[in-house]
């Protein structure tokens, strides 16, 4: 059951904690919430409204776009461009930043988003989500550039995701813990149902795309092999594995019951000149903010993701996040490798 606190009420009460808050941020968040409600409705209706299947185009990442990738991107732009809270937006689906149309005022925030993460699942009716991150515009808010977005994750004002699953949920942090809201379809409102979400520090569950195992670096291979060795192995425990191919769903499971999510660097990506699979600005950073605020840890294996200085809007990074003690162990395995390579040199 819930106490009936709507996300709007929650955001306004959060705003009261921030002195000289103008209400801009609250209004921006409400516009983001509206966009997620619209996307939820489209996802829920799927084939009934002809939004499944391929758009017949590719995004800046060279990935084929689903119709709903393009539609969801447009929904986010239309919901957030008009109110005067944003200086610009950036999305996985657009190569360049999106300038606010001239007929609308510009604001002091920057919004990055992945409008439909995990969209390869949409045609097979598996959970997908939206990820977003809010930064302050520190440069010229009247004429922002892509460089204005290149701030470390520690500069985020807010991060959140919507999960379009058996129920539609929104999970949000503004730096004061993590809270989850469930969409009550009868009244069209997100209701506070998961207050102060905390990730258990230990876990027996890991998530990785094991089909890439032959390409992994040694520390990740060591960690996964030990998990798979179970009670007879170095860990002396049996582990469980999950892989949904939808980061939002994996992170939500980890917030709910613990776990580790890994999309690590591998030799296949390195051979293509890639620096990872997941994108720093609108996947890794917002999810890292949420995970850290819930007591978890998020690393590339070699550095804290939130402290990375982005070098481009669509930069890719390795991601290892979740239950603190397991992520710490994986980072320690990377340190061991660095030390043994240094002593062998
Ligand atoms: P793979 C979805 O495309 C995504 O960006 C993440 O949501 C997900 O964790 C990962 O890629 C899935 O990658 O290689 O398993 O398809």
CSV table of C-alpha atoms in Angstrom, one decimal, residues 139-269:
chain,number,residue,atom,x,y,z
A,139,UNK,CA,28.4,28.4,-19.9
A,140,UNK,CA,26.2,30.7,-22.0
A,141,UNK,CA,22.7,29.5,-21.4
A,142,UNK,CA,21.5,31.6,-24.3
A,143,UNK,CA,23.8,29.9,-26.8
A,144,UNK,CA,24.9,26.6,-25.2
A,145,UNK,CA,27.5,24.3,-26.9
A,146,UNK,CA,28.1,20.5,-26.6
A,147,UNK,CA,31.1,21.3,-24.4
A,148,UNK,CA,28.7,22.8,-21.8
A,149,UNK,CA,27.4,19.3,-21.2
A,150,UNK,CA,30.8,17.7,-20.6
A,151,UNK,CA,30.6,17.9,-16.8
A,152,UNK,CA,31.6,15.0,-14.4
A,153,UNK,CA,28.8,12.9,-12.9
A,154,UNK,CA,29.4,14.6,-9.6
A,155,UNK,CA,27.9,17.8,-11.0
A,156,UNK,CA,24.5,16.2,-11.7
A,157,UNK,CA,21.6,18.0,-10.1
A,158,UNK,CA,19.2,15.1,-10.6
A,159,UNK,CA,19.1,11.7,-12.2
A,160,UNK,CA,16.3,9.2,-12.7
A,161,UNK,CA,14.8,6.5,-14.8
A,162,UNK,CA,11.4,5.3,-15.8
A,163,UNK,CA,10.9,1.5,-16.0
A,164,UNK,CA,8.1,0.3,-18.3
A,165,UNK,CA,7.6,-3.1,-16.8
A,166,UNK,CA,4.7,-5.1,-15.3
A,167,UNK,CA,4.1,-1.7,-13.6
A,168,UNK,CA,5.6,1.6,-14.7
A,169,UNK,CA,7.9,3.1,-12.1
A,170,UNK,CA,10.0,6.2,-11.8
A,171,UNK,CA,13.1,6.2,-9.6
A,172,UNK,CA,14.7,9.5,-8.7
A,173,UNK,CA,17.6,11.1,-6.9
A,174,UNK,CA,18.3,14.8,-6.3
A,175,UNK,CA,21.3,14.0,-4.1
A,176,UNK,CA,19.2,13.2,-1.0
A,177,UNK,CA,18.7,9.5,-1.3
A,178,UNK,CA,16.7,7.5,-3.9
A,179,UNK,CA,12.9,7.2,-4.0
A,180,UNK,CA,10.6,5.1,-6.2
A,181,UNK,CA,7.2,5.9,-7.5
A,182,UNK,CA,4.6,3.6,-9.2
A,183,UNK,CA,2.2,4.9,-11.8
A,184,UNK,CA,-1.4,4.5,-10.8
A,185,UNK,CA,-3.0,4.1,-14.2
A,186,UNK,CA,-6.4,4.9,-12.8
A,187,UNK,CA,-5.5,8.5,-11.9
A,188,UNK,CA,-2.4,8.9,-14.1
A,189,UNK,CA,-0.2,9.9,-11.1
A,190,UNK,CA,3.1,8.4,-9.9
A,191,UNK,CA,2.7,7.5,-6.2
A,192,UNK,CA,5.6,7.2,-3.7
A,193,UNK,CA,5.8,3.4,-3.1
A,194,UNK,CA,9.6,2.8,-2.4
A,195,UNK,CA,11.0,5.4,0.0
A,196,UNK,CA,14.7,5.7,0.6
A,197,UNK,CA,15.8,2.7,-1.6
A,198,UNK,CA,19.1,1.1,-0.3
A,199,UNK,CA,21.2,-1.5,-2.2
A,200,UNK,CA,22.4,-4.4,0.1
A,201,UNK,CA,26.2,-4.2,0.4
A,202,UNK,CA,26.5,-8.0,-0.4
A,203,UNK,CA,24.9,-10.1,-3.0
A,204,UNK,CA,24.9,-13.5,-4.7
A,205,UNK,CA,23.6,-12.3,-8.0
A,206,UNK,CA,25.5,-10.9,-11.0
A,207,UNK,CA,24.4,-9.6,-14.4
A,208,UNK,CA,26.7,-9.7,-17.5
A,209,UNK,CA,26.4,-10.7,-21.1
A,210,UNK,CA,28.3,-14.0,-20.8
A,211,UNK,CA,28.4,-14.4,-24.6
A,212,UNK,CA,31.3,-11.9,-24.5
A,213,UNK,CA,33.3,-13.9,-21.9
A,214,UNK,CA,36.1,-14.9,-24.4
A,215,UNK,CA,36.8,-11.1,-24.9
A,216,UNK,CA,36.8,-10.0,-21.2
A,217,UNK,CA,39.9,-8.7,-19.4
A,218,UNK,CA,41.5,-10.9,-16.8
A,219,UNK,CA,40.0,-9.3,-13.7
A,220,UNK,CA,36.4,-9.7,-14.9
A,221,UNK,CA,37.1,-13.2,-16.1
A,222,UNK,CA,38.5,-14.0,-12.7
A,223,UNK,CA,35.4,-12.6,-10.9
A,224,UNK,CA,32.8,-14.3,-13.0
A,225,UNK,CA,34.8,-17.7,-13.0
A,226,UNK,CA,34.8,-17.5,-9.2
A,227,UNK,CA,31.1,-16.8,-9.1
A,228,UNK,CA,30.4,-19.7,-11.4
A,229,UNK,CA,32.7,-22.1,-9.4
A,230,UNK,CA,30.1,-21.8,-6.6
A,231,UNK,CA,30.6,-23.5,-3.3
A,232,UNK,CA,33.5,-25.6,-4.6
A,233,UNK,CA,35.4,-22.4,-5.7
A,234,UNK,CA,37.3,-19.6,-4.1
A,235,UNK,CA,34.1,-17.8,-3.0
A,236,UNK,CA,32.6,-20.9,-1.3
A,237,UNK,CA,29.1,-19.7,-2.3
A,238,UNK,CA,26.7,-20.4,-5.2
A,239,UNK,CA,25.8,-17.3,-7.3
A,240,UNK,CA,22.9,-16.6,-9.6
A,241,UNK,CA,23.1,-14.9,-13.0
A,242,UNK,CA,20.7,-12.6,-14.8
A,243,UNK,CA,20.9,-10.8,-18.2
A,244,UNK,CA,17.9,-8.8,-19.4
A,245,UNK,CA,19.8,-6.6,-22.0
A,246,UNK,CA,17.9,-3.6,-20.5
A,247,UNK,CA,20.1,-1.6,-18.1
A,248,UNK,CA,17.1,0.1,-16.5
A,249,UNK,CA,15.6,-3.3,-15.5
A,250,UNK,CA,19.0,-4.6,-14.3
A,251,UNK,CA,19.6,-1.5,-12.1
A,252,UNK,CA,16.1,-1.6,-10.8
A,253,UNK,CA,16.6,-5.2,-9.7
A,254,UNK,CA,19.8,-4.2,-8.0
A,255,UNK,CA,18.1,-1.3,-6.2
A,256,UNK,CA,15.4,-3.7,-5.1
A,257,UNK,CA,17.4,-6.8,-3.9
A,258,UNK,CA,21.1,-6.1,-4.6
A,259,UNK,CA,23.4,-7.5,-7.3
A,260,UNK,CA,26.2,-6.5,-9.6
A,261,UNK,CA,25.8,-5.3,-13.2
A,262,UNK,CA,28.7,-5.4,-15.5
A,263,UNK,CA,29.2,-4.2,-19.1
A,264,UNK,CA,33.0,-4.3,-18.9
A,265,UNK,CA,35.7,-3.3,-21.4
A,266,UNK,CA,36.6,-6.2,-23.8
A,267,UNK,CA,39.0,-6.9,-26.6
A,268,UNK,CA,36.2,-7.0,-29.2
A,269,UNK,CA,35.3,-3.4,-28.4
